[in-house]
mmCIF file of C-alpha atoms in Angstrom:
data_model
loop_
_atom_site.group_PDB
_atom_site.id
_atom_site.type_symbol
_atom_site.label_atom_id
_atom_site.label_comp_id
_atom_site.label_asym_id
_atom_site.label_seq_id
_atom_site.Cartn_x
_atom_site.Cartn_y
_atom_site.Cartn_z
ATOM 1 C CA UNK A 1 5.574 33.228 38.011
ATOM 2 C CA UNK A 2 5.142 29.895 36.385
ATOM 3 C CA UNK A 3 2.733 30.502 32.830
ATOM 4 C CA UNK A 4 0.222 27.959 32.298
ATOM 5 C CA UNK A 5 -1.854 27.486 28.864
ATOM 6 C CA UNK A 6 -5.033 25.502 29.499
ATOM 7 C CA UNK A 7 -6.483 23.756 26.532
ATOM 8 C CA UNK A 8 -9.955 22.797 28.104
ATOM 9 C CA UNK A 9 -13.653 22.826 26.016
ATOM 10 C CA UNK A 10 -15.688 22.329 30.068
ATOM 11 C CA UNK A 11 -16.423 26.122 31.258
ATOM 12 C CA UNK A 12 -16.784 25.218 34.636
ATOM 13 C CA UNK A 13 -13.474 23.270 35.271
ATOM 14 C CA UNK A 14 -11.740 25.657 32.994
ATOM 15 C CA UNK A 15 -12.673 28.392 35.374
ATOM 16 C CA UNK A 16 -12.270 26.402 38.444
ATOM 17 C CA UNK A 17 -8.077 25.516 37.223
ATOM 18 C CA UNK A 18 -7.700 29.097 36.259
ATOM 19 C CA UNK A 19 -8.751 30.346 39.749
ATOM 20 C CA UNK A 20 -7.112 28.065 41.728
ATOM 21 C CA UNK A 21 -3.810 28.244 40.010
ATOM 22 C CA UNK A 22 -3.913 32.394 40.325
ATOM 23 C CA UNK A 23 -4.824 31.590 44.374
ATOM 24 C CA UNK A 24 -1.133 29.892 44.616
ATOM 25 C CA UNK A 25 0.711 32.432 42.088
ATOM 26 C CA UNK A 26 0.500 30.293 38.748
ATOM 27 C CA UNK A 27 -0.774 32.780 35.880
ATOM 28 C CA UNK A 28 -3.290 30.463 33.430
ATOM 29 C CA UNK A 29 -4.314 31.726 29.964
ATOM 30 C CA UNK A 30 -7.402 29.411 29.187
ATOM 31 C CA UNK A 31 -8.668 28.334 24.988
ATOM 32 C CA UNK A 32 -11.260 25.842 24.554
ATOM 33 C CA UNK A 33 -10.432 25.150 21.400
ATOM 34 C CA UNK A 34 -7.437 23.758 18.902
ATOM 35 C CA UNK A 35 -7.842 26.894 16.633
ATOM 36 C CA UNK A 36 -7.232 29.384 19.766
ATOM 37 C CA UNK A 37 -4.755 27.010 21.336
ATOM 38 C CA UNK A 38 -2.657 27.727 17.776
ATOM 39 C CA UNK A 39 -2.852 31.232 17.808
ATOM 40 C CA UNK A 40 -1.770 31.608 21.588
ATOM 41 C CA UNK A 41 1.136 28.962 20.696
ATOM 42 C CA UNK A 42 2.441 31.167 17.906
ATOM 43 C CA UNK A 43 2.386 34.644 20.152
ATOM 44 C CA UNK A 44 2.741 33.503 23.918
ATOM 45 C CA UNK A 45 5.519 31.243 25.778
ATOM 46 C CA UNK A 46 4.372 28.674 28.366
ATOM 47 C CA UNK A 47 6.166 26.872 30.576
ATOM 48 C CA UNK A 48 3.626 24.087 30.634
ATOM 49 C CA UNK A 49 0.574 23.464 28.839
ATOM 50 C CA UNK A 50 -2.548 21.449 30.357
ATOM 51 C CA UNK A 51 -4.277 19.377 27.368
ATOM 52 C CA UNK A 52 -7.599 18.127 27.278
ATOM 53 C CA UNK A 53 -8.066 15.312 24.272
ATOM 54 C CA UNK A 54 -11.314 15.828 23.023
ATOM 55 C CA UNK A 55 -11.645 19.065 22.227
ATOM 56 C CA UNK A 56 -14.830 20.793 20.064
ATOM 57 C CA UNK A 57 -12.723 20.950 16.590
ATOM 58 C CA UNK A 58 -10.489 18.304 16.898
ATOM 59 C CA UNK A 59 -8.706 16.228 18.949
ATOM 60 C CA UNK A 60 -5.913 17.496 21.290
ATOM 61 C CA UNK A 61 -3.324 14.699 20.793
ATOM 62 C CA UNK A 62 -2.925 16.903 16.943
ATOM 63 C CA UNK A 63 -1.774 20.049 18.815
ATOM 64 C CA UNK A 64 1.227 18.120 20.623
ATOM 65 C CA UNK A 65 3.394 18.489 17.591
ATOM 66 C CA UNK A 66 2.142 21.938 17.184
ATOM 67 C CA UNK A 67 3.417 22.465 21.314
ATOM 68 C CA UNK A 68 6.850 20.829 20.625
ATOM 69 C CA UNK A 69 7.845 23.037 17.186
ATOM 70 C CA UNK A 70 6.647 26.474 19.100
ATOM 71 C CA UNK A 71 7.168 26.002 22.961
ATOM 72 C CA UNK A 72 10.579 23.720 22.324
ATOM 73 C CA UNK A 73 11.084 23.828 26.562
ATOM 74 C CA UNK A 74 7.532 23.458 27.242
ATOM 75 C CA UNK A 75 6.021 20.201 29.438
ATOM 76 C CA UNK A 76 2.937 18.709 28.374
ATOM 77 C CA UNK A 77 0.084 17.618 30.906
ATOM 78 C CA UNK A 78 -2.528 15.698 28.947
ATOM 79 C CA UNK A 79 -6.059 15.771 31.529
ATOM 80 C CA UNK A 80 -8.560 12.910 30.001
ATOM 81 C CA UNK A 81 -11.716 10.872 30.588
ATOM 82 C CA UNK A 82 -11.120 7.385 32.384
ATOM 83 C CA UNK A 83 -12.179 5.601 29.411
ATOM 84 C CA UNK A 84 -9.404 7.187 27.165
ATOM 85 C CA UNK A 85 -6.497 4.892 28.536
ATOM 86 C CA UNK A 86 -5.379 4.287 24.812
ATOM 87 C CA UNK A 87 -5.485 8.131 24.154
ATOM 88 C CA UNK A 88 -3.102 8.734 26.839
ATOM 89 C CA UNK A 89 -0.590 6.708 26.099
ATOM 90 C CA UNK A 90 -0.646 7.783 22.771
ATOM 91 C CA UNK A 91 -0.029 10.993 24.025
ATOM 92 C CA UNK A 92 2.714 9.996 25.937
ATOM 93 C CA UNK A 93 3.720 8.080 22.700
ATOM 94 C CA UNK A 94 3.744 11.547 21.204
ATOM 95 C CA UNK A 95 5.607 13.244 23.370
ATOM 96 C CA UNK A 96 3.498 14.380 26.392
ATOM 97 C CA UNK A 97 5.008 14.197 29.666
ATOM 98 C CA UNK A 98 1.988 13.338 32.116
ATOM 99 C CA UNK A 99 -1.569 12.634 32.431
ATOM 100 C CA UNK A 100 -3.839 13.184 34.736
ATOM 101 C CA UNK A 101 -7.627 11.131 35.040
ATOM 102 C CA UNK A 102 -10.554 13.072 35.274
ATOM 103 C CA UNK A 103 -11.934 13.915 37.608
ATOM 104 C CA UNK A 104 -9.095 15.582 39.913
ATOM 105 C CA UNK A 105 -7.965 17.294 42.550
ATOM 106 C CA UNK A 106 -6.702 20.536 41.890
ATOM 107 C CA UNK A 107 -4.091 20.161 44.366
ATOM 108 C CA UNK A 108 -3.057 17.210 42.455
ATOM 109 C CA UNK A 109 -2.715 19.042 39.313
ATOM 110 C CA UNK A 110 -0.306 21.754 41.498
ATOM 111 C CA UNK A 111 1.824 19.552 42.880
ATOM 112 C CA UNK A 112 1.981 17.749 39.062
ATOM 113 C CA UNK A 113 3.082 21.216 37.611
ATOM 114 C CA UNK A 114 5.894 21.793 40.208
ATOM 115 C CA UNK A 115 6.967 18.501 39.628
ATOM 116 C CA UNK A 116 7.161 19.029 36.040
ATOM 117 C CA UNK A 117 8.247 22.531 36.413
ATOM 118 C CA UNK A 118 11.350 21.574 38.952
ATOM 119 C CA UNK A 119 12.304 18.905 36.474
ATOM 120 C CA UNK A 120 11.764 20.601 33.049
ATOM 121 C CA UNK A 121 13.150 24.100 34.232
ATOM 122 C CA UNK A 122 14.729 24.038 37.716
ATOM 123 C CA UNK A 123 17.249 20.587 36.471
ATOM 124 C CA UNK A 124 15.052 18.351 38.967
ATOM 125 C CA UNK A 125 15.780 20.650 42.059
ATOM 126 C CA UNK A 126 13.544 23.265 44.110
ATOM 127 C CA UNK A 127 16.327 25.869 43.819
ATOM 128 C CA UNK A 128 17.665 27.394 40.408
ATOM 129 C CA UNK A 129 21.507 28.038 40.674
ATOM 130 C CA UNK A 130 24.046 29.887 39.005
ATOM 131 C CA UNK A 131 26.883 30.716 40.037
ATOM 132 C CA UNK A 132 26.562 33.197 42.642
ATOM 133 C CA UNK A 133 22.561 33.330 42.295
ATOM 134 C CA UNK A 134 20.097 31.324 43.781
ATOM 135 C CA UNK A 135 16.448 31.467 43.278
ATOM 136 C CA UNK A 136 13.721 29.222 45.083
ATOM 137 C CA UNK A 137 10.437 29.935 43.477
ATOM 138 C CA UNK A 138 9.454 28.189 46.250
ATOM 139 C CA UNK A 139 9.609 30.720 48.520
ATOM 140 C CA UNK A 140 10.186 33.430 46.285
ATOM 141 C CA UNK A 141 13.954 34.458 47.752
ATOM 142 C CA UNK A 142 16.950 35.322 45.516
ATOM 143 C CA UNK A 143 20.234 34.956 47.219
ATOM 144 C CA UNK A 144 23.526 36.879 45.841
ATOM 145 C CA UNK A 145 26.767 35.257 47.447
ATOM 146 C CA UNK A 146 24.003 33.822 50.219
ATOM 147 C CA UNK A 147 22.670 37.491 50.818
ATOM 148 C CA UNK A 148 19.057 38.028 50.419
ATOM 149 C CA UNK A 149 17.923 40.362 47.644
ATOM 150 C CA UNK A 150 15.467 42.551 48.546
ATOM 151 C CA UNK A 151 13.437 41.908 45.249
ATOM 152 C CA UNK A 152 9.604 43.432 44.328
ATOM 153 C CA UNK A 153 7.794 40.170 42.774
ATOM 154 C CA UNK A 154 7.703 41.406 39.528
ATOM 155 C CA UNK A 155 11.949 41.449 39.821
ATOM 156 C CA UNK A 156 12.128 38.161 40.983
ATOM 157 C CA UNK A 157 10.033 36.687 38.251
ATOM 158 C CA UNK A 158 11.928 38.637 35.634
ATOM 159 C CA UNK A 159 14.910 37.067 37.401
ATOM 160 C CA UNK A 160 13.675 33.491 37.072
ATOM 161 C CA UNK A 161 12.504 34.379 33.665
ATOM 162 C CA UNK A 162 16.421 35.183 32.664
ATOM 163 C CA UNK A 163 17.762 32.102 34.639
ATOM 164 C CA UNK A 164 15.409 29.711 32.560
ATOM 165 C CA UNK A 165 16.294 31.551 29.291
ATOM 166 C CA UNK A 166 20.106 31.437 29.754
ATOM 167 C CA UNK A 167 21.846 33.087 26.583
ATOM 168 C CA UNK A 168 18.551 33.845 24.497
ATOM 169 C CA UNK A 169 17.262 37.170 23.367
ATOM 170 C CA UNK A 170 14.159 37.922 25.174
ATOM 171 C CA UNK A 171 12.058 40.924 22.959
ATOM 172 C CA UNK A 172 10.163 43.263 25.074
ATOM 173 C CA UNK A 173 6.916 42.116 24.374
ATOM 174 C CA UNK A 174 7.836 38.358 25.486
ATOM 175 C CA UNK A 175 8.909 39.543 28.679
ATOM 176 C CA UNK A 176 5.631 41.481 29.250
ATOM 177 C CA UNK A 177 3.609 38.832 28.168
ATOM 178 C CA UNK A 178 5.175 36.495 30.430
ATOM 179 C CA UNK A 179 5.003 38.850 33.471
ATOM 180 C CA UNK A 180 2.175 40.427 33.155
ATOM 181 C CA UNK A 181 -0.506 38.177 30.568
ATOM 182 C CA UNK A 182 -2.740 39.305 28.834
ATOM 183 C CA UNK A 183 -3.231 42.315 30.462
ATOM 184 C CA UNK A 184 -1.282 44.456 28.364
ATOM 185 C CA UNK A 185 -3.615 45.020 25.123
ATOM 186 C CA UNK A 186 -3.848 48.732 25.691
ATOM 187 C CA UNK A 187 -0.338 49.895 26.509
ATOM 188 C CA UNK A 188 1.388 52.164 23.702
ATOM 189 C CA UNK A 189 4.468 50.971 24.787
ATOM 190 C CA UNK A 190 6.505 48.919 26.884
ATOM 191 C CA UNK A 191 8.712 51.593 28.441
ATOM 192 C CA UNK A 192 8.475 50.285 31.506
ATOM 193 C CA UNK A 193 10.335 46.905 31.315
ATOM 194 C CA UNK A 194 13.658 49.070 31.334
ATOM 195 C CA UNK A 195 12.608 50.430 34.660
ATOM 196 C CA UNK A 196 12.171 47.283 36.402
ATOM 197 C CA UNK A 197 15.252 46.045 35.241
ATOM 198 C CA UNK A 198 17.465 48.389 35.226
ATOM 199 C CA UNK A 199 16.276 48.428 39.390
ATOM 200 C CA UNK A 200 17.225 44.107 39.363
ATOM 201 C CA UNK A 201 20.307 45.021 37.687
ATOM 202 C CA UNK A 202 21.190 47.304 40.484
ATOM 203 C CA UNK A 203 20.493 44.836 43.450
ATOM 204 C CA UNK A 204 22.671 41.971 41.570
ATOM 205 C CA UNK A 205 25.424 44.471 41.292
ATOM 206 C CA UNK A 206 24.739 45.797 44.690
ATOM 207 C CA UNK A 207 24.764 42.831 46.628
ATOM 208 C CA UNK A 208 28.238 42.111 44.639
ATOM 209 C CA UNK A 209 26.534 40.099 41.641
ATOM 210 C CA UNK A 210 28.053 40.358 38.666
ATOM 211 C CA UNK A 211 26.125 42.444 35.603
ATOM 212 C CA UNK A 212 24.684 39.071 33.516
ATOM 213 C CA UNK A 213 22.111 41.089 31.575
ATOM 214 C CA UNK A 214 22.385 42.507 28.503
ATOM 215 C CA UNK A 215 20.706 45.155 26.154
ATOM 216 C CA UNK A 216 20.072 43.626 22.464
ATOM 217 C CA UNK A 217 19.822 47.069 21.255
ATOM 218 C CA UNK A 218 16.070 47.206 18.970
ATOM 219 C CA UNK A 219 15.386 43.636 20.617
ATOM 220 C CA UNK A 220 15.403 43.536 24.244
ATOM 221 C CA UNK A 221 17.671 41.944 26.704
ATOM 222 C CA UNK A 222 19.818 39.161 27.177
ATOM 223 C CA UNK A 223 21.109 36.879 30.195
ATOM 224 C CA UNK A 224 24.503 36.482 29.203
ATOM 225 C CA UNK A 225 25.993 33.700 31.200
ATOM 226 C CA UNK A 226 29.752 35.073 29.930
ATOM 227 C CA UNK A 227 30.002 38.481 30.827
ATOM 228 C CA UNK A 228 32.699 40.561 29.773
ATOM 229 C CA UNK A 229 33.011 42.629 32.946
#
C-alpha cells in the first residue's frame, strides 16, 4: 500500500483526498499544519508527501528541506493556488517534484502519485523486479519464477515494502506503521509482524524463492539482496 502524508490547512479537501485515496487502496495520514507535519516526518515514512504552500504557521516551501533530510526516498507533490506560479517553481527550485493547480481532480492527483510512485520507487516501470520476484502493485500479484503467490494483502504489501527497502533494517514499529497507520496506538506489542512474515517467507520458499529476509535480532528484519543460502 502506497503511504501518503497530506500537508493541507482546508478541512473539506483534506477529507475529500483522504477518502478518495483509501477508495483506491492509498493509506493518507492528513496535518494541517508545519508543526504536525514535523512531528509525523520524524516518526512515520512516506512514500510521497502532498504539500500545500500556505499553511496556518508558516509556509510549506520551509518543510521541503525538512522532507528531504527525514524521508531521503520520498517524492514531493506541492498542491497551490493559481496565483502562486512563483511559489511553485520555487518549490520545484527546492527540490519538489510536481505541482498540481488548485482546484483538481482527484483522479488527477492519483494518476500524479502513480506516476511519481512508478518513477521514484518502481525505476519508472509498473512492475517491481528482482530476480526471481515480480510485484505489480498494479494489480496486486507477486510472481515467483512466473508462478503466482497466493499472498493475503497485508503479505504483499510487506513484500513491496522489502523490495523498495532493499538492504535496510526495517524496526518493527516502521513496518507496522507503514502497514497498518495509525491504527496501532493501543497494541502492547507488535508480536504479530513475525506471524505474517514468517507465512511470506514460506510462500517465497515454497514456490522455489530463495529466503531474502532476514532477522536483525532486537531490530527487526532485513531484505537481504545477497543471501547466504
Amino acid at each position: 500500500m502506497m503511504k501518503i502524508l497530506l500537508i493541507e490547512d482546508q478541512i473539506e479537501l483534506s477529507d475529500n483526498i483522504t477518502e478518495f485515496l483509501a477508495s483506491v487502496g492509498i493509506f493518507c495520514d492528513a496535518c494541517s499544519n508545519c508543526f504536525d507535519a514535523q512531528d509525523k516526518l520524524l516518526i512515520n515514512s512516506y512514500d510521497s508527501i502532498i504539500l500545500d504552500i500556505m499553511l496556518p504557521d508558516g509556509t510549506g516551501l520551509d518543510l521541503i528541506d525538512v522532507i528531504k533530510k527525514n524521508q531521503s526516498k520520498c517524492n514531493i507533490l506541492i498542491i497551490s493556488a493559481k496565483g502562486s506560479l512563483g511559489d511553485k517553481i520555487e518549490g520545484l527550485e527546492l527540490g519538489a517534484d510536481d505541482y498540481l493547480t488548485k482546484p483538481f481532480h482527484l483522479a488527477e492527483l492519483h494518476a500524479r502519485l502513480k506516476a511519481l510512485y512508478r518513477r521514484n520507487q518502481l525505476g519508472g516501470s509498473d512492475v517491481l523486479t528482482f530476480n526471481e520476484i515480480q510485484v505489480n502493485p498494479e494489480n496486486l500479484q507477486a510472481l515467483i519464477n512466473q508462478t503466482l503467490l497466493d499472498l493475503t494483502k497485508k503479505e504483499f504489501d510487506l513484500l513491496l515494502f522489502f523490495l523498495t527497502n532493499k538492504d535496510r533494517v526495517l524496526g518493527r514499529q516502521a513496518i507496522v506503521q507503514h502497514l497498518w497507520g495509525d491504527y496501532t496506538d493501543d497494541l502492547a506489542n507488535f508480536d504479530f509482524v513475525y506471524q505474517h512474515i514468517k507465512n511470506l517467507r514460506k510462500k517465497i520458499c515454497q514456490a522455489g524463492g530463495k529466503d531474502y529476509i532476514e532477522t536483525v535480532y532486537g531490530i527487526g528484519y532485513k531484505f537481504n539482496t545477497s543471501p547466504e543460502k
